[in-house]
CSV table of C-alpha atoms in Angstrom, one decimal:
chain,number,residue,atom,x,y,z
A,1,MET,CA,16.3,73.6,-37.4
A,2,PRO,CA,19.7,71.5,-36.8
A,3,TRP,CA,22.6,73.2,-34.9
A,4,GLN,CA,25.5,73.8,-37.0
A,5,THR,CA,28.7,73.3,-35.4
A,6,ALA,CA,32.2,73.0,-36.0
A,7,ARG,CA,32.2,69.1,-37.0
A,8,PHE,CA,28.7,68.1,-36.4
A,9,LEU,CA,25.2,69.1,-37.5
A,10,ILE,CA,23.4,68.3,-34.5
A,11,ASP,CA,19.7,67.0,-35.0
A,12,LEU,CA,17.5,69.0,-32.1
A,13,GLN,CA,14.5,66.7,-33.3
A,14,ARG,CA,14.8,65.3,-29.3
A,15,PRO,CA,16.5,67.2,-26.7
A,16,GLN,CA,20.3,66.6,-26.5
A,17,VAL,CA,21.9,66.3,-23.3
A,18,MET,CA,25.0,68.3,-23.0
A,19,GLY,CA,26.8,66.7,-19.8
A,20,ILE,CA,28.7,69.5,-17.4
A,21,VAL,CA,32.6,68.8,-17.0
A,22,ASN,CA,34.0,71.6,-14.6
A,23,VAL,CA,37.5,71.7,-14.6
A,24,THR,CA,37.6,74.2,-11.5
A,25,PRO,CA,38.6,73.8,-7.9
A,26,ASP,CA,35.4,75.9,-6.8
A,27,SER,CA,32.1,75.6,-8.9
A,28,PHE,CA,29.2,75.6,-7.1
A,29,SER,CA,28.4,71.6,-7.5
A,30,ASP,CA,31.5,69.8,-8.0
A,31,GLY,CA,34.7,72.0,-7.9
A,32,GLY,CA,37.5,70.4,-7.1
A,33,HIS,CA,36.3,66.7,-8.2
A,34,HIS,CA,37.6,67.2,-11.9
A,35,ALA,CA,40.3,69.9,-11.5
A,36,ALA,CA,43.0,67.7,-12.7
A,37,PRO,CA,43.3,66.9,-16.2
A,38,GLU,CA,43.4,63.5,-16.2
A,39,GLN,CA,40.1,63.3,-13.8
A,40,ALA,CA,38.2,65.5,-16.0
A,41,MET,CA,38.9,63.3,-18.9
A,42,ALA,CA,37.8,60.3,-16.9
A,43,HIS,CA,34.4,62.2,-16.4
A,44,CYS,CA,34.3,63.1,-19.9
A,45,GLU,CA,34.2,59.2,-20.8
A,46,LEU,CA,31.8,58.3,-17.9
A,47,LEU,CA,29.1,61.1,-19.1
A,48,LEU,CA,29.6,59.3,-22.8
A,49,VAL,CA,28.7,55.3,-21.3
A,50,GLU,CA,26.1,57.6,-19.1
A,51,GLY,CA,24.4,58.8,-22.5
A,52,ALA,CA,25.3,62.1,-23.0
A,53,ASP,CA,25.1,63.6,-26.4
A,54,ILE,CA,27.4,66.5,-26.0
A,55,LEU,CA,30.2,67.4,-23.6
A,56,ASP,CA,30.4,71.0,-21.9
A,57,ILE,CA,34.1,71.9,-20.7
A,58,GLY,CA,34.9,75.1,-18.3
A,59,GLY,CA,37.9,76.4,-16.4
A,60,GLU,CA,36.0,79.2,-14.8
A,61,SER,CA,33.6,79.0,-11.9
A,62,THR,CA,30.7,81.0,-12.6
A,63,ARG,CA,28.8,80.5,-9.1
A,64,PRO,CA,27.7,83.3,-7.4
A,65,GLY,CA,30.3,85.4,-6.1
A,66,SER,CA,33.1,83.5,-7.9
A,67,VAL,CA,36.6,85.4,-8.6
A,68,MET,CA,37.8,85.0,-12.6
A,69,PRO,CA,40.9,83.0,-13.0
A,70,SER,CA,43.8,84.9,-15.3
A,71,TRP,CA,42.8,83.7,-18.9
A,72,GLN,CA,46.2,81.8,-18.9
A,73,ASP,CA,44.7,79.6,-16.2
A,74,GLU,CA,41.4,79.1,-17.5
A,75,LEU,CA,43.4,77.7,-20.7
A,76,ALA,CA,45.5,75.4,-18.5
A,77,ARG,CA,42.7,73.9,-17.3
A,78,VAL,CA,40.5,73.2,-20.2
A,79,LEU,CA,42.8,72.7,-23.4
A,80,PRO,CA,44.4,69.4,-22.5
A,81,VAL,CA,40.6,68.5,-21.6
A,82,VAL,CA,39.2,69.6,-25.1
A,83,ARG,CA,42.0,67.9,-26.8
A,84,HIS,CA,41.1,64.5,-25.0
A,85,ALA,CA,37.4,64.9,-25.6
A,86,VAL,CA,37.5,65.9,-29.3
A,87,THR,CA,38.8,62.1,-29.8
A,88,LEU,CA,35.9,61.1,-28.4
A,89,GLY,CA,33.6,61.2,-31.2
A,90,VAL,CA,30.6,63.7,-30.2
A,91,PRO,CA,30.8,67.4,-30.4
A,92,VAL,CA,33.1,69.1,-27.8
A,93,SER,CA,31.7,72.7,-26.2
A,94,VAL,CA,33.6,75.0,-24.4
A,95,ASP,CA,32.1,77.2,-21.7
A,96,THR,CA,34.4,80.9,-22.5
A,97,SER,CA,34.0,84.7,-22.5
A,98,ARG,CA,38.0,85.2,-22.9
A,99,PRO,CA,39.1,85.5,-26.9
A,100,GLU,CA,42.2,83.9,-25.9
A,101,VAL,CA,40.9,80.8,-24.7
A,102,ILE,CA,38.3,80.7,-27.4
A,103,ALA,CA,41.0,80.8,-30.2
A,104,GLU,CA,43.1,78.4,-28.5
A,105,VAL,CA,40.0,75.7,-28.2
A,106,LEU,CA,39.0,76.1,-31.2
A,107,ALA,CA,42.1,75.7,-32.7
A,108,ALA,CA,42.2,72.7,-30.9
A,109,GLY,CA,38.8,71.2,-32.4
A,110,ALA,CA,36.4,72.4,-30.2
A,111,ASP,CA,32.9,72.7,-31.7
A,112,ILE,CA,30.9,75.3,-29.8
A,113,ILE,CA,32.0,77.9,-27.8
A,114,ASN,CA,29.0,78.4,-25.0
A,115,ASP,CA,29.8,81.9,-23.8
A,116,ILE,CA,27.5,83.5,-20.5
A,117,ARG,CA,28.8,87.0,-21.5
A,118,SER,CA,27.2,86.3,-25.2
A,119,LEU,CA,30.7,87.2,-27.0
A,120,SER,CA,30.6,90.9,-25.4
A,121,TRP,CA,34.5,90.8,-24.4
A,122,PRO,CA,36.5,92.5,-27.0
A,123,GLY,CA,37.7,90.1,-30.0
A,124,ALA,CA,35.4,87.1,-28.7
A,125,LEU,CA,32.9,87.8,-31.7
A,126,ALA,CA,35.9,88.3,-34.1
A,127,CYS,CA,36.9,84.5,-32.8
A,128,MET,CA,33.5,83.6,-33.9
A,129,VAL,CA,33.7,85.3,-37.1
A,130,GLN,CA,36.9,83.6,-38.1
A,131,ALA,CA,35.4,79.7,-37.2
A,132,PRO,CA,32.8,79.9,-40.2
A,133,GLN,CA,30.9,76.9,-39.0
A,134,ALA,CA,31.6,76.4,-35.4
A,135,GLY,CA,28.2,76.7,-33.1
A,136,VAL,CA,27.8,79.6,-30.6
A,137,CYS,CA,25.3,79.4,-27.9
A,138,VAL,CA,24.8,83.2,-26.3
A,139,MET,CA,23.0,83.6,-22.9
A,140,HIS,CA,21.5,86.2,-20.6
A,141,MET,CA,23.0,87.3,-17.6
A,142,GLN,CA,22.3,90.6,-15.5
A,143,GLY,CA,25.7,91.9,-13.8
A,144,GLN,CA,29.0,89.6,-13.8
A,145,PRO,CA,29.2,86.4,-11.8
A,146,GLY,CA,30.8,87.8,-8.5
A,147,THR,CA,27.9,90.4,-8.0
A,148,MET,CA,25.0,89.1,-10.0
A,149,GLN,CA,22.9,87.7,-7.1
A,150,LEU,CA,23.2,90.7,-4.9
A,151,ARG,CA,20.0,92.9,-5.9
A,152,PRO,CA,18.6,91.4,-9.1
A,153,HIS,CA,15.9,93.4,-10.6
A,154,TYR,CA,13.3,93.4,-13.5
A,155,ASP,CA,10.3,95.1,-14.7
A,156,ASP,CA,9.5,92.2,-16.5
A,157,VAL,CA,11.7,89.2,-16.4
A,158,LEU,CA,10.2,87.6,-19.6
A,159,ALA,CA,10.5,90.6,-21.7
A,160,ASP,CA,14.0,91.7,-20.8
A,161,VAL,CA,15.5,88.5,-21.4
A,162,ARG,CA,13.9,88.3,-24.9
A,163,ALA,CA,15.0,91.8,-25.9
A,164,PHE,CA,18.6,91.2,-25.0
A,165,LEU,CA,18.7,88.1,-26.5
A,166,ALA,CA,17.3,89.5,-30.0
A,167,GLU,CA,19.9,92.3,-29.5
A,168,ARG,CA,22.7,89.6,-29.4
A,169,VAL,CA,21.3,87.8,-32.2
A,170,GLN,CA,21.3,90.9,-34.2
A,171,VAL,CA,25.1,91.9,-33.5
A,172,LEU,CA,25.7,88.2,-34.5
A,173,ARG,CA,24.3,88.3,-37.6
A,174,GLU,CA,25.5,91.7,-38.7
A,175,ALA,CA,28.9,90.0,-38.1
A,176,GLY,CA,28.1,87.3,-40.3
A,177,VAL,CA,27.2,84.4,-38.0
A,178,ALA,CA,25.3,82.5,-39.8
A,179,ASP,CA,21.7,81.5,-38.2
A,180,ALA,CA,21.8,77.8,-38.3
A,181,ARG,CA,25.0,78.4,-35.9
A,182,ILE,CA,23.1,80.5,-33.0
A,183,MET,CA,21.5,78.9,-29.6
A,184,LEU,CA,20.2,80.9,-27.0
A,185,ASP,CA,20.0,80.7,-23.2
A,186,PRO,CA,17.5,82.5,-21.1
A,187,GLY,CA,20.5,82.1,-18.1
A,188,TYR,CA,18.6,80.8,-15.8
A,189,GLY,CA,20.2,81.5,-12.2
A,190,PHE,CA,22.7,84.3,-13.8
A,191,GLY,CA,21.2,87.7,-11.8
A,192,LYS,CA,17.9,86.4,-11.4
A,193,THR,CA,16.0,85.9,-7.9
A,194,SER,CA,13.9,82.3,-7.6
A,195,GLU,CA,10.9,84.6,-8.7
A,196,HIS,CA,12.8,85.3,-11.9
A,197,ASN,CA,13.5,81.9,-12.9
A,198,TRP,CA,10.1,80.7,-12.5
A,199,ALA,CA,8.4,83.3,-14.3
A,200,LEU,CA,10.9,82.8,-17.2
A,201,LEU,CA,10.7,78.8,-16.8
A,202,ARG,CA,6.6,79.7,-17.5
A,203,GLY,CA,7.4,81.8,-20.4
A,204,GLN,CA,10.0,80.1,-21.8
A,205,VAL,CA,8.1,79.1,-24.9
A,206,GLN,CA,7.8,82.5,-26.3
A,207,LEU,CA,11.4,83.1,-26.8
A,208,LEU,CA,11.2,80.7,-29.3
A,209,ASP,CA,9.0,83.2,-30.9
A,210,LEU,CA,12.8,84.6,-32.0
A,211,GLY,CA,13.7,81.6,-34.3
A,212,PHE,CA,16.5,79.9,-32.7
A,213,PRO,CA,16.8,76.6,-30.2
A,214,LEU,CA,17.4,77.1,-26.8
A,215,LEU,CA,19.3,75.7,-24.0
A,216,ALA,CA,18.5,75.5,-20.7
A,217,GLY,CA,20.8,74.8,-17.7
A,218,TRP,CA,18.5,74.1,-14.3
A,219,SER,CA,21.1,71.5,-12.9
A,220,ARG,CA,21.6,71.6,-9.4
A,221,LYS,CA,20.9,75.6,-8.9
A,222,GLY,CA,20.2,77.2,-5.9
A,223,THR,CA,16.6,78.0,-7.1
A,224,LEU,CA,15.8,74.3,-6.8
A,225,GLY,CA,17.4,74.3,-3.2
A,226,GLN,CA,15.1,77.2,-1.9
A,227,LEU,CA,12.3,75.4,-3.7
A,228,THR,CA,12.9,71.9,-2.0
A,229,GLY,CA,14.8,72.9,0.8
A,230,ARG,CA,18.2,70.5,-0.2
A,231,PRO,CA,21.2,71.2,-0.6
A,232,VAL,CA,23.4,70.8,-3.5
A,233,GLY,CA,24.3,67.7,-3.3
A,234,GLU,CA,20.8,66.3,-3.1
A,235,ARG,CA,18.7,67.9,-5.8
A,236,MET,CA,19.4,65.4,-8.5
A,237,VAL,CA,15.5,64.8,-8.4
A,238,ALA,CA,14.5,68.4,-8.7
A,239,SER,CA,17.4,68.8,-11.3
A,240,VAL,CA,15.9,66.4,-13.7
A,241,ALA,CA,12.2,67.4,-13.1
A,242,ALA,CA,13.5,71.1,-14.2
A,243,ALA,CA,15.1,69.8,-17.5
A,244,LEU,CA,11.8,67.9,-18.4
A,245,ALA,CA,10.0,71.0,-17.8
A,246,SER,CA,12.4,72.8,-19.8
A,247,ALA,CA,12.2,70.2,-22.3
A,248,THR,CA,8.2,70.6,-22.4
A,249,HIS,CA,8.3,74.3,-22.6
A,250,GLY,CA,11.0,73.9,-25.9
A,251,ALA,CA,14.2,73.8,-25.2
A,252,ARG,CA,16.3,71.2,-27.1
A,253,VAL,CA,19.6,71.1,-25.3
A,254,LEU,CA,19.7,70.2,-21.6
A,255,ARG,CA,23.2,70.7,-19.7
A,256,VAL,CA,23.1,68.8,-16.7
A,257,HIS,CA,25.3,67.4,-14.4
A,258,ASP,CA,23.4,64.1,-13.7
A,259,VAL,CA,23.4,62.7,-16.9
A,260,ALA,CA,22.2,59.0,-17.0
A,261,ALA,CA,19.1,60.5,-14.4
A,262,THR,CA,18.3,62.4,-17.5
A,263,VAL,CA,18.6,60.4,-20.1
A,264,ASP,CA,16.5,58.4,-18.2
A,265,ALA,CA,13.7,60.5,-18.1
A,266,LEU,CA,14.0,61.6,-21.1
A,267,LYS,CA,13.3,58.6,-22.5
A,268,VAL,CA,9.9,58.2,-20.3
A,269,TRP,CA,8.9,61.5,-21.1
A,270,GLN,CA,8.9,60.8,-25.2
A,271,ALA,CA,7.3,57.6,-24.5
A,272,ALA,CA,4.5,59.3,-22.8
A,273,GLY,CA,3.7,61.7,-25.4
A,274,LEU,CA,5.0,64.8,-23.8
A,275,ALA,CA,7.5,65.8,-26.2
A,276,ALA,CA,7.1,69.3,-27.3
């Protein structure tokens, strides 16, 4: 099933590479590298040269322990970049939870809202209902970014994530959001230990039973650092391997920092006949 977004019907026959554009001073991997609008705009263009299918622009750092900016600051960070990105000929996603930001970026031409809080904040869902074509990605997170990694606990992480995503899908459906617009994200690294993340990845294919495509975001995350012993700047190989593992287990959008390496790896993966 293709993914319906505001301007594009995205073909999910092959995994799509979503390039990350953090317009923040404090993101865990690349905070401050693209904090100025001009830097972020240039990074959008670079990611497209490297082969990105989708751009994902965010103005809130959601690393563990992060402090949330005001919605005015978040909007000031992302809006100029969104206005530029929508001229580049690819789907543009905005990583936000604030209804004020959602409304403004959709009005500016954004195609997708990628919300780690799954449209749970008052007014967020109403914004999506008022944009009848825009795509939405809802994600599982236990807790909030500032505290989510303190003591995450699950009796069964796969069952809990599945139940949460099913509940959010029902909420969206009841509000009138069409199934074709919905993407689901298990939320790797968001309120989960390394053991939780690996268990979730091993069982990820079971989430496809919900009937919706999956987005996976493993890029440079702490679980990869714990496994390999490498600092955040040296996790490209592990990130690409995790992206391919998620694709093998059914993910159809891979949210990554290292676009060129992921694109190359996917070509080999497909040529080898490993496509899910």
